[in-house]
Structure formats: structure tokens, C-alpha cells
Amino acid sequence: MRESTLQTTCLSALKLEGYYVLNLHGSAFASRGAPDAVACINERFIAFEFKVGDNDLEPAQRIHKKRIENNGGRYFVIRSLKDLEDALDLIRR
């Protein structure tokens, strides 16, 4: 599965659940390493990075992850729809 397909599938699933989700498109004006999407779920700030295969977080993405978590947000690396379901289970608790 391609990352774009995974991202589209997961974002659709989140929107179907009624969650507020923003897809952050990379551009010359975007912050390097910003997560692929952010959401507000159960009054929490959640960031999602979509990866497939052996792809790992880039150094700039690790910085964003640390900053988000240091400020009380949650950051999830999603590699499958099952990963998204597991993340949502954790968030809903």
C-alpha cells in the first residue's frame, strides 16, 4: 500500500467518526517535519504521521513529535488501519 492511500483511508475513517481532522499538505510554506495530519479527539490534540514499509521518522519529524508530546499532545505513527484503530482505542480511554 502507498502512503497516500493509507493516509486517505485513515483520514476518511476519522472523518466518518465525526472527529475534527486537518490534513497538512507539505509545501514550501509548511514547517519541515510537520505531521501529516492533526486532529482534535476527546478534547485532545492528536498528530498522525503515516508511514509504510520500513520508512522511519526523519530527524525533523522526531523534533515535532517531541514538541507535541512535551506539550501534552499525542503523536502516532500509523502504518495500517489496524494501527489507527489501536491509536483510537488508546485515545478514547
Coordinates of N, CA and C in Angstrom, one line a residue:
M1 N 0.8 -1.2 0.0 CA 0.0 0.0 0.0 C 0.9 1.2 0.0
R2 N 0.5 2.2 -0.7 CA 1.2 3.5 -0.8 C 0.8 4.4 0.4
E3 N 1.8 5.2 0.8 CA 1.5 6.1 1.9 C 0.3 7.0 1.7
S4 N 0.1 7.5 0.5 CA -1.0 8.4 0.1 C -2.3 7.6 0.3
T5 N -2.3 6.3 -0.1 CA -3.5 5.5 0.0 C -3.9 5.3 1.5
L6 N -2.9 5.0 2.3 CA -3.0 4.8 3.7 C -3.6 6.0 4.4
Q7 N -3.0 7.2 4.0 CA -3.4 8.4 4.6 C -4.9 8.7 4.2
T8 N -5.2 8.6 3.0 CA -6.6 8.9 2.5 C -7.6 8.0 3.2
T9 N -7.3 6.7 3.4 CA -8.1 5.7 4.0 C -8.3 6.1 5.5
C10 N -7.2 6.4 6.2 CA -7.3 6.8 7.6 C -8.0 8.1 7.8
L11 N -7.8 9.1 7.0 CA -8.4 10.4 7.2 C -9.9 10.2 7.0
S12 N -10.3 9.4 6.0 CA -11.7 9.1 5.8 C -12.4 8.5 7.0
A13 N -11.7 7.5 7.6 CA -12.2 6.8 8.7 C -12.4 7.8 9.9
L14 N -11.4 8.7 10.1 CA -11.5 9.6 11.2 C -12.7 10.6 11.0
K15 N -12.9 11.0 9.8 CA -14.0 12.0 9.5 C -15.3 11.3 9.6
L16 N -15.4 10.0 9.2 CA -16.6 9.2 9.4 C -17.0 9.1 10.9
E17 N -16.0 9.1 11.7 CA -16.3 9.0 13.2 C -16.7 10.4 13.7
G18 N -16.6 11.4 12.9 CA -17.0 12.7 13.3 C -15.9 13.6 14.0
Y19 N -14.7 13.1 13.9 CA -13.6 13.9 14.5 C -13.1 15.0 13.6
Y20 N -12.7 16.1 14.3 CA -12.1 17.2 13.6 C -10.7 16.9 13.1
V21 N -10.4 16.9 11.8 CA -9.1 16.4 11.3 C -8.7 17.4 10.2
L22 N -7.4 17.8 10.3 CA -6.8 18.6 9.3 C -5.7 17.8 8.6
N23 N -5.7 17.8 7.3 CA -4.6 17.1 6.5 C -3.6 18.2 6.2
L24 N -2.4 18.1 6.7 CA -1.4 19.1 6.5 C -0.5 18.8 5.3
H25 N -0.8 19.5 4.2 CA 0.0 19.2 3.0 C 1.3 19.9 3.0
G26 N 2.4 19.1 2.6 CA 3.7 19.7 2.6 C 3.8 20.7 1.4
S27 N 4.5 21.8 1.7 CA 4.7 22.8 0.7 C 5.9 23.7 1.1
A28 N 6.2 24.6 0.3 CA 7.4 25.5 0.7 C 7.1 26.3 1.9
F29 N 5.8 26.5 2.2 CA 5.4 27.3 3.4 C 5.1 26.5 4.6
A30 N 5.1 25.2 4.5 CA 4.8 24.3 5.6 C 6.1 24.1 6.5
S31 N 5.9 23.9 7.7 CA 7.0 23.6 8.6 C 7.6 22.2 8.3
R32 N 8.9 22.2 8.1 CA 9.6 20.9 7.7 C 9.4 19.9 8.9
G33 N 8.9 18.7 8.5 CA 8.7 17.7 9.5 C 7.4 17.7 10.2
A34 N 6.5 18.6 9.9 CA 5.2 18.7 10.5 C 4.5 17.3 10.2
P35 N 3.6 16.9 11.1 CA 2.9 15.7 10.9 C 2.0 15.7 9.7
D36 N 1.6 14.6 9.2 CA 0.7 14.5 8.0 C -0.7 15.1 8.3
A37 N -1.2 14.8 9.5 CA -2.5 15.3 9.9 C -2.5 15.5 11.4
V38 N -3.4 16.5 11.8 CA -3.7 16.7 13.2 C -5.2 16.6 13.4
A39 N -5.6 16.3 14.6 CA -7.0 16.1 14.9 C -7.3 16.5 16.4
C40 N -8.5 16.8 16.6 CA -9.0 17.1 18.0 C -10.0 15.9 18.3
I41 N -9.5 15.1 19.2 CA -10.3 13.9 19.6 C -10.4 13.9 21.1
N42 N -11.7 13.8 21.6 CA -11.9 13.8 23.0 C -11.1 14.9 23.8
E43 N -11.2 16.1 23.2 CA -10.6 17.3 23.8 C -9.0 17.2 23.9
R44 N -8.5 16.4 23.0 CA -7.0 16.2 23.0 C -6.5 16.6 21.6
F45 N -5.3 17.1 21.6 CA -4.5 17.4 20.4 C -3.8 16.1 19.9
I46 N -4.1 15.6 18.8 CA -3.5 14.4 18.3 C -2.8 14.6 16.9
A47 N -1.6 14.1 16.8 CA -0.9 14.2 15.5 C -0.7 12.8 14.9
F48 N -0.9 12.7 13.6 CA -0.7 11.5 12.9 C 0.4 11.6 11.8
E49 N 1.3 10.7 11.8 CA 2.3 10.6 10.7 C 2.0 9.2 10.1
F50 N 1.8 9.2 8.8 CA 1.6 8.0 8.0 C 2.8 7.4 7.4
K51 N 3.1 6.2 7.6 CA 4.4 5.6 7.1 C 4.0 4.2 6.6
V52 N 4.7 3.7 5.6 CA 4.5 2.4 5.1 C 5.9 1.7 5.0
G53 N 5.9 0.4 5.1 CA 7.1 -0.4 5.0 C 8.1 0.0 6.1
D54 N 9.4 0.1 5.7 CA 10.4 0.3 6.7 C 10.7 1.8 6.9
N55 N 9.9 2.7 6.3 CA 10.1 4.1 6.4 C 10.1 4.5 7.9
D56 N 11.1 5.3 8.3 CA 11.1 5.7 9.7 C 11.0 7.3 9.8
L57 N 10.8 7.8 10.9 CA 10.7 9.3 11.1 C 12.0 9.9 10.7
E58 N 11.9 11.0 10.0 CA 13.0 11.9 9.7 C 13.4 12.7 11.0
P59 N 14.6 13.2 11.1 CA 15.0 14.0 12.2 C 14.1 15.1 12.5
A60 N 13.6 15.9 11.5 CA 12.7 17.0 11.7 C 11.4 16.5 12.3
Q61 N 10.9 15.3 11.8 CA 9.7 14.7 12.3 C 9.8 14.3 13.8
R62 N 11.0 13.8 14.2 CA 11.2 13.5 15.6 C 11.2 14.7 16.5
I63 N 11.6 15.8 16.0 CA 11.6 17.1 16.7 C 10.1 17.5 17.0
H64 N 9.3 17.4 15.9 CA 7.9 17.8 16.1 C 7.2 16.8 17.0
K65 N 7.5 15.5 16.9 CA 6.9 14.5 17.8 C 7.3 14.9 19.3
K66 N 8.5 15.2 19.5 CA 8.9 15.5 20.9 C 8.2 16.8 21.4
R67 N 8.1 17.8 20.6 CA 7.5 19.1 21.0 C 6.0 18.9 21.2
I68 N 5.4 18.1 20.4 CA 3.9 17.8 20.6 C 3.7 17.1 21.9
E69 N 4.5 16.0 22.2 CA 4.3 15.2 23.4 C 4.7 16.0 24.6
N70 N 5.8 16.9 24.5 CA 6.2 17.7 25.7 C 5.1 18.7 26.1
N71 N 4.2 19.0 25.1 CA 3.1 20.0 25.4 C 1.8 19.3 25.6
G72 N 1.8 18.0 25.9 CA 0.6 17.2 26.3 C -0.2 16.6 25.2
G73 N 0.3 16.8 23.9 CA -0.4 16.2 22.8 C 0.0 14.8 22.6
R74 N -0.6 14.1 21.7 CA -0.3 12.7 21.4 C 0.2 12.6 20.0
Y75 N 1.1 11.8 19.7 CA 1.7 11.6 18.3 C 1.7 10.2 18.0
F76 N 1.1 9.8 16.9 CA 1.1 8.4 16.5 C 1.6 8.2 15.1
V77 N 2.5 7.2 14.9 CA 3.0 6.8 13.6 C 2.0 5.7 13.2
I78 N 1.3 5.9 12.1 CA 0.3 4.9 11.6 C 0.9 4.2 10.4
R79 N 0.9 2.9 10.4 CA 1.4 2.1 9.3 C 0.3 1.2 8.7
S80 N -0.9 1.2 9.3 CA -2.0 0.4 8.8 C -3.3 0.9 9.5
L81 N -4.4 0.5 8.9 CA -5.7 0.8 9.5 C -5.8 0.2 10.9
K82 N -5.2 -0.9 11.2 CA -5.2 -1.5 12.5 C -4.5 -0.6 13.5
D83 N -3.3 0.0 13.0 CA -2.6 1.0 13.9 C -3.5 2.1 14.3
L84 N -4.3 2.6 13.3 CA -5.2 3.7 13.6 C -6.3 3.3 14.6
E85 N -6.8 2.1 14.4 CA -7.8 1.6 15.4 C -7.2 1.5 16.8
D86 N -6.0 1.0 16.9 CA -5.3 0.8 18.2 C -5.1 2.2 18.8
A87 N -4.7 3.2 18.0 CA -4.4 4.5 18.5 C -5.8 5.1 19.0
L88 N -6.8 5.0 18.3 CA -8.1 5.5 18.7 C -8.6 4.8 20.0
D89 N -8.3 3.5 20.2 CA -8.6 2.9 21.4 C -7.9 3.5 22.6
L90 N -6.6 3.8 22.4 CA -5.8 4.5 23.5 C -6.4 5.9 23.8
I91 N -6.7 6.6 22.7 CA -7.2 8.0 22.9 C -8.5 8.0 23.6
R92 N -9.4 7.1 23.3 CA -10.8 7.0 23.9 C -10.8 6.7 25.4
R93 N -9.7 6.1 25.9 CA -9.7 5.7 27.3 C -9.6 6.9 28.2

